[in-house]
């Protein structure tokens, strides 16, 4: 790599976590300003993605800008909360036209915030768009709602980029934007030039994709707007520390992004429920640095030759040597 990669994090990494068991949260409530100060403590973060409305709602944007400045952070994206109670039956695909209109308004507000903070994009995570039961929805109708809703936003704000973060499920049993391929197809139907994808490594992994293949596919369409990194056991969006489970696939993901010439930010999307959030972020960055270092050591020419032959064992040996940093003892 010619230049030092930049690291970032979703600001929710430093927020309070609540689930259906610890409904009073795993830690104390954290305001947007406190979360920015925690992100600043990590020391190696350059950017954060901020959920909107801020916490508390109505927090002046000038205070957010000040907090970012004093922590030497930049807001890369704003994530409007189109997945809270009000949108529990969907945002873009909600059967109620009033909620679909409210989605348009909330995302438009987020666009205004993103403009003021100089963000690269508005991130859309349509977590409540989808269905839970067979026969619940008319699949053609929800496709049309999703495409027309996103198209209207993209056309209303042509100066802003919109990054859709797909995920197979949770909170909906089946999310509408569920995979790289389906999201690309829907974007194609939108017929706009400012909607792309934020690829979350963990979402891709537990959706049964190869994250490296998804990265290549999205990048080949010029639609890779951002990436999130984390890890999981493939059965759920565990949001564990980067590289803690699927180290080889993480290496392949980073390698593929390097091959694609990715020069954007490497963003953490980890949920340290029981860990110190600042330490968990540092652990994720340390792992990413090690992976970049491993890629510097990787024998690219030999790997290319192995791949041209589709030689699994040779390719895996080259990856293993870069990761483990040592040759096997002689004679073995
Ligand atoms: Fe994410
Ligand atoms: Fe996630």
Coordinates of C-alpha atoms and ligand atoms in Angstrom, one line a residue:
X1 CA 0.0 0.0 0.0
X2 CA 1.4 3.3 -0.9
X3 CA -0.5 5.3 1.7
X4 CA -1.5 4.4 5.3
X5 CA -5.1 3.1 5.3
X6 CA -7.7 5.3 7.1
X7 CA -9.8 3.7 9.8
X8 CA -13.3 4.6 10.9
X9 CA -16.2 3.4 13.0
X10 CA -19.9 3.6 13.2
X11 CA -20.5 5.8 16.2
X12 CA -22.9 3.2 17.6
X13 CA -19.8 1.2 18.4
X14 CA -19.5 3.4 21.5
X15 CA -23.2 3.6 22.3
X16 CA -25.3 1.8 24.9
X17 CA -26.4 -1.8 23.8
X18 CA -29.9 -3.1 24.5
X19 CA -31.3 -6.5 23.5
X20 CA -34.5 -8.3 24.3
X21 CA -33.1 -9.6 27.5
X22 CA -31.1 -6.7 29.0
X23 CA -33.8 -4.2 28.1
X24 CA -32.2 -1.7 30.5
X25 CA -29.0 -1.9 28.5
X26 CA -25.6 -3.4 28.9
X27 CA -24.0 -0.1 30.0
X28 CA -25.1 3.4 30.8
X29 CA -26.8 5.5 28.2
X30 CA -24.3 7.4 25.9
X31 CA -25.1 10.6 24.2
X32 CA -23.9 11.5 20.7
X33 CA -21.3 13.9 22.1
X34 CA -20.1 11.3 24.6
X35 CA -19.8 8.7 21.9
X36 CA -17.7 11.1 19.8
X37 CA -15.4 11.7 22.7
X38 CA -15.1 7.9 23.2
X39 CA -14.3 7.5 19.5
X40 CA -11.6 10.2 19.9
X41 CA -10.0 8.2 22.7
X42 CA -9.3 5.3 20.4
X43 CA -6.6 7.4 18.8
X44 CA -6.5 5.8 15.4
X45 CA -9.9 6.7 14.0
X46 CA -10.1 9.3 11.3
X47 CA -13.9 9.1 10.6
X48 CA -17.2 8.1 12.2
X49 CA -20.7 7.4 10.8
X50 CA -23.3 9.1 12.9
X51 CA -26.9 7.9 13.5
X52 CA -29.6 10.6 13.2
X53 CA -31.6 11.9 15.0
X54 CA -28.8 12.6 17.5
X55 CA -29.0 11.6 21.1
X56 CA -30.6 13.6 22.6
X57 CA -32.8 14.6 19.6
X58 CA -32.5 18.3 18.9
X59 CA -28.8 18.4 19.8
X60 CA -27.5 21.4 17.8
X61 CA -25.3 20.4 14.8
X62 CA -22.8 23.0 15.8
X63 CA -22.1 21.0 19.0
X64 CA -21.6 17.8 17.0
X65 CA -19.2 19.6 14.6
X66 CA -17.3 21.0 17.6
X67 CA -17.0 17.5 19.3
X68 CA -15.8 16.1 16.0
X69 CA -13.2 18.8 15.6
X70 CA -11.8 18.5 19.2
X71 CA -11.4 14.8 18.6
X72 CA -9.8 15.2 15.1
X73 CA -12.6 13.2 13.6
X74 CA -14.7 13.7 10.4
X75 CA -18.2 12.5 9.8
X76 CA -18.0 10.2 6.8
X77 CA -21.8 9.4 6.8
X78 CA -25.1 10.0 8.5
X79 CA -27.3 7.1 9.1
X80 CA -31.0 8.1 9.5
X81 CA -32.8 5.8 11.9
X82 CA -35.3 4.3 9.6
X83 CA -35.4 1.2 11.6
X84 CA -36.9 2.3 15.0
X85 CA -40.4 1.6 16.4
X86 CA -42.1 4.1 14.1
X87 CA -40.8 2.1 11.1
X88 CA -41.4 -1.4 12.6
X89 CA -43.4 -2.5 9.6
X90 CA -41.0 -1.0 7.2
X91 CA -39.6 2.3 6.0
X92 CA -39.5 2.3 2.2
X93 CA -41.8 -0.7 1.9
X94 CA -44.2 0.2 4.7
X95 CA -47.8 -0.5 3.6
X96 CA -48.9 2.9 5.0
X97 CA -48.1 5.7 2.5
X98 CA -47.8 8.2 5.5
X99 CA -44.9 6.2 6.9
X100 CA -43.3 6.0 3.5
X101 CA -43.6 9.8 3.3
X102 CA -42.1 10.1 6.8
X103 CA -39.2 8.0 5.6
X104 CA -38.6 10.4 2.7
X105 CA -38.7 13.3 5.2
X106 CA -36.4 11.8 7.8
X107 CA -33.8 10.8 5.1
X108 CA -34.1 14.3 3.6
X109 CA -33.3 15.8 7.0
X110 CA -30.3 13.5 7.3
X111 CA -29.2 14.7 3.9
X112 CA -29.2 18.3 5.2
X113 CA -27.1 17.2 8.2
X114 CA -24.7 15.3 5.9
X115 CA -24.3 18.4 3.7
X116 CA -23.5 20.6 6.7
X117 CA -21.0 18.2 8.2
X118 CA -19.4 17.5 4.8
X119 CA -20.1 13.8 4.7
X120 CA -19.4 11.5 1.8
X121 CA -22.8 9.8 1.9
X122 CA -26.1 9.1 3.7
X123 CA -26.1 5.5 4.8
X124 CA -29.4 3.6 4.5
X125 CA -29.9 0.5 6.6
X126 CA -33.5 -0.5 5.8
X127 CA -33.6 -3.0 8.7
X128 CA -37.3 -3.1 9.0
X129 CA -38.0 -3.4 5.2
X130 CA -38.9 -7.0 4.5
X131 CA -41.3 -9.6 5.9
X132 CA -41.6 -12.3 8.5
X133 CA -44.1 -14.8 7.2
X134 CA -45.0 -16.6 4.0
X135 CA -47.9 -14.8 2.1
X136 CA -47.3 -11.7 4.2
X137 CA -46.3 -9.4 1.3
X138 CA -46.8 -9.1 -2.4
X139 CA -43.2 -9.4 -3.4
X140 CA -43.7 -7.4 -6.6
X141 CA -45.4 -4.6 -4.7
X142 CA -42.6 -4.3 -2.1
X143 CA -40.0 -4.3 -4.9
X144 CA -41.8 -1.4 -6.5
X145 CA -42.1 0.5 -3.1
X146 CA -38.4 0.1 -2.5
X147 CA -37.3 1.1 -5.9
X148 CA -39.6 4.1 -6.2
X149 CA -38.9 5.3 -2.7
X150 CA -35.1 5.2 -3.1
X151 CA -35.4 6.7 -6.6
X152 CA -37.4 9.6 -5.3
X153 CA -34.8 10.4 -2.7
X154 CA -31.9 10.1 -5.1
X155 CA -33.5 12.4 -7.6
X156 CA -34.5 14.9 -4.9
X157 CA -30.9 15.1 -3.7
X158 CA -28.7 14.6 -6.7
X159 CA -25.7 16.1 -4.9
X160 CA -25.7 13.4 -2.2
X161 CA -24.7 9.8 -2.4
X162 CA -26.9 7.1 -0.8
X163 CA -25.2 3.9 0.4
X164 CA -27.5 1.0 1.0
X165 CA -26.2 -1.5 3.6
X166 CA -27.8 -4.9 2.9
X167 CA -28.2 -7.7 5.4
X168 CA -30.1 -11.0 5.2
X169 CA -32.2 -10.7 8.3
X170 CA -32.7 -9.1 11.7
X171 CA -34.8 -7.4 12.8
X172 CA -37.0 -8.7 10.0
X173 CA -36.9 -12.4 9.4
X174 CA -36.2 -11.6 5.8
X175 CA -34.9 -8.2 4.9
X176 CA -35.7 -6.7 1.5
X177 CA -32.1 -5.6 0.7
X178 CA -30.7 -9.0 1.6
X179 CA -27.7 -9.6 -0.7
X180 CA -25.2 -8.0 -3.0
X181 CA -26.9 -9.3 -6.1
X182 CA -30.5 -8.3 -5.1
X183 CA -29.4 -4.9 -4.0
X184 CA -27.5 -4.3 -7.3
X185 CA -30.6 -5.4 -9.3
X186 CA -32.8 -3.0 -7.3
X187 CA -30.3 -0.1 -7.8
X188 CA -30.3 -0.9 -11.5
X189 CA -34.1 -0.5 -11.6
X190 CA -33.8 2.8 -9.8
X191 CA -32.0 4.3 -12.8
X192 CA -30.1 6.9 -10.9
X193 CA -26.4 7.5 -10.5
X194 CA -26.1 8.3 -6.8
X195 CA -27.2 5.1 -5.0
X196 CA -24.6 2.5 -4.2
X197 CA -23.7 -0.1 -1.5
X198 CA -22.0 -0.1 1.8
X199 CA -20.7 -3.7 2.1
X200 CA -20.7 -5.0 5.6
X201 CA -18.3 -8.0 5.8
X202 CA -20.3 -9.7 8.6
X203 CA -23.6 -9.3 6.8
X204 CA -22.2 -10.8 3.6
X205 CA -20.6 -13.7 5.6
X206 CA -23.8 -14.7 7.4
X207 CA -25.8 -14.2 4.3
X208 CA -23.9 -17.1 2.9
X209 CA -21.9 -15.0 0.4
X210 CA -18.1 -14.9 -0.1
X211 CA -17.4 -11.3 1.1
X212 CA -14.5 -11.1 -1.3
X213 CA -16.7 -12.1 -4.2
X214 CA -19.4 -9.6 -3.1
X215 CA -16.7 -6.8 -3.0
X216 CA -15.5 -7.7 -6.5
X217 CA -19.1 -7.8 -7.9
X218 CA -20.1 -4.4 -6.3
X219 CA -16.9 -2.8 -7.2
X220 CA -17.1 -3.9 -10.8
X221 CA -20.3 -1.9 -11.1
X222 CA -18.6 1.2 -9.6
X223 CA -21.1 1.0 -6.7
X224 CA -18.9 0.3 -3.7
X225 CA -19.4 3.4 -1.5
X226 CA -18.2 2.0 1.8
X227 CA -17.2 -1.0 3.8
X228 CA -17.8 -2.2 7.4
X229 CA -15.7 -4.8 9.0
X230 CA -16.4 -7.1 11.9
X231 CA -16.8 -10.9 12.3
X232 CA -19.3 -13.5 13.3
X233 CA -20.0 -17.2 13.5
X234 CA -22.0 -17.1 10.3
X235 CA -25.4 -17.8 12.0
X236 CA -26.0 -14.3 13.1
X237 CA -24.8 -10.7 12.9
X238 CA -22.6 -11.1 16.0
X239 CA -20.5 -8.0 15.2
X240 CA -17.4 -9.4 16.9
X241 CA -13.9 -7.9 16.7
X242 CA -12.4 -8.0 13.2
X243 CA -10.6 -11.2 12.3
X244 CA -11.5 -13.0 15.6
X245 CA -13.2 -15.9 13.8
X246 CA -12.8 -15.8 10.0
X247 CA -9.2 -14.7 9.6
X248 CA -8.5 -16.3 6.2
X249 CA -11.7 -14.9 4.7
X250 CA -11.0 -11.5 6.2
X251 CA -7.5 -11.6 4.5
X252 CA -9.1 -12.6 1.2
X253 CA -11.6 -9.7 1.6
X254 CA -8.8 -7.2 2.2
X255 CA -6.7 -8.6 -0.6
X256 CA -9.6 -8.3 -3.0
X257 CA -10.3 -4.7 -2.0
X258 CA -6.6 -4.0 -2.5
X259 CA -6.8 -5.6 -6.0
X260 CA -9.8 -3.4 -6.7
X261 CA -7.8 -0.3 -5.7
X262 CA -10.0 0.5 -2.8
X263 CA -8.7 3.7 -1.2
X264 CA -11.6 4.4 1.1
X265 CA -12.0 4.0 4.8
X266 CA -11.9 0.7 6.6
X267 CA -14.8 1.1 9.0
X268 CA -15.5 -0.9 12.2
X269 CA -19.0 -2.1 12.8
X270 CA -18.5 -4.0 16.0
X271 CA -20.9 -4.4 18.9
X272 CA -18.8 -4.8 22.1
X273 CA -21.7 -5.7 24.4
X274 CA -19.6 -6.8 27.3
X275 CA -16.2 -5.4 26.3
X276 CA -14.8 -1.9 26.8
X277 CA -15.8 -0.1 23.5
X278 CA -12.5 1.9 23.2
X279 CA -10.4 -1.2 23.7
X280 CA -12.5 -3.2 21.3
X281 CA -12.1 -0.6 18.6
X282 CA -8.3 -0.6 19.2
X283 CA -8.3 -4.4 18.9
X284 CA -10.1 -4.2 15.6
X285 CA -7.7 -1.6 14.2
X286 CA -4.7 -3.5 15.4
X287 CA -6.0 -6.6 13.6
X288 CA -6.7 -4.5 10.4
X289 CA -3.1 -3.1 10.6
X290 CA -1.8 -6.7 10.9
X291 CA -3.8 -7.8 7.9
X292 CA -2.5 -5.0 5.8
X293 CA 1.0 -6.0 6.9
X294 CA 0.3 -9.6 6.0
X295 CA -0.8 -8.5 2.6
X296 CA 2.5 -6.6 2.2
X297 CA 4.2 -9.9 2.8
X298 CA 2.0 -12.0 0.6
X299 CA 3.6 -13.4 -2.5
X300 CA 1.3 -11.8 -5.0
X301 CA 3.0 -13.2 -8.1
X302 CA 2.9 -16.8 -6.8
X303 CA -0.7 -16.3 -5.7
X304 CA -1.7 -15.0 -9.1
X305 CA -0.1 -18.1 -10.7
X306 CA -1.8 -20.4 -8.3
X307 CA -5.2 -18.7 -9.0
X308 CA -4.6 -19.0 -12.7
X309 CA -4.4 -22.7 -12.2
X310 CA -7.2 -22.6 -9.6
X311 CA -4.8 -24.5 -7.4
X312 CA -6.5 -24.5 -4.0
X313 CA -3.7 -25.9 -1.9
X314 CA -1.0 -23.6 -3.4
X315 CA -3.2 -20.5 -2.9
X316 CA -4.1 -21.5 0.6
X317 CA -0.4 -22.1 1.5
X318 CA 0.5 -18.6 0.3
X319 CA -2.3 -17.1 2.3
X320 CA -1.3 -19.2 5.4
X321 CA 2.4 -18.2 5.1
X322 CA 1.4 -14.5 4.9
X323 CA -0.9 -14.8 7.9
X324 CA 1.3 -17.0 10.2
X325 CA 4.5 -15.3 9.1
X326 CA 6.6 -18.5 9.2
X327 CA 7.6 -21.4 7.1
X328 CA 6.9 -24.9 8.4
X329 CA 9.9 -26.6 9.9
X330 CA 12.2 -28.4 7.4
X331 CA 11.4 -32.0 6.8
X332 CA 7.7 -31.7 7.4
Ligands
LIG1 FE1 -22.6 -2.4 9.4
LIG2 FE1 -24.8 -5.4 11.3

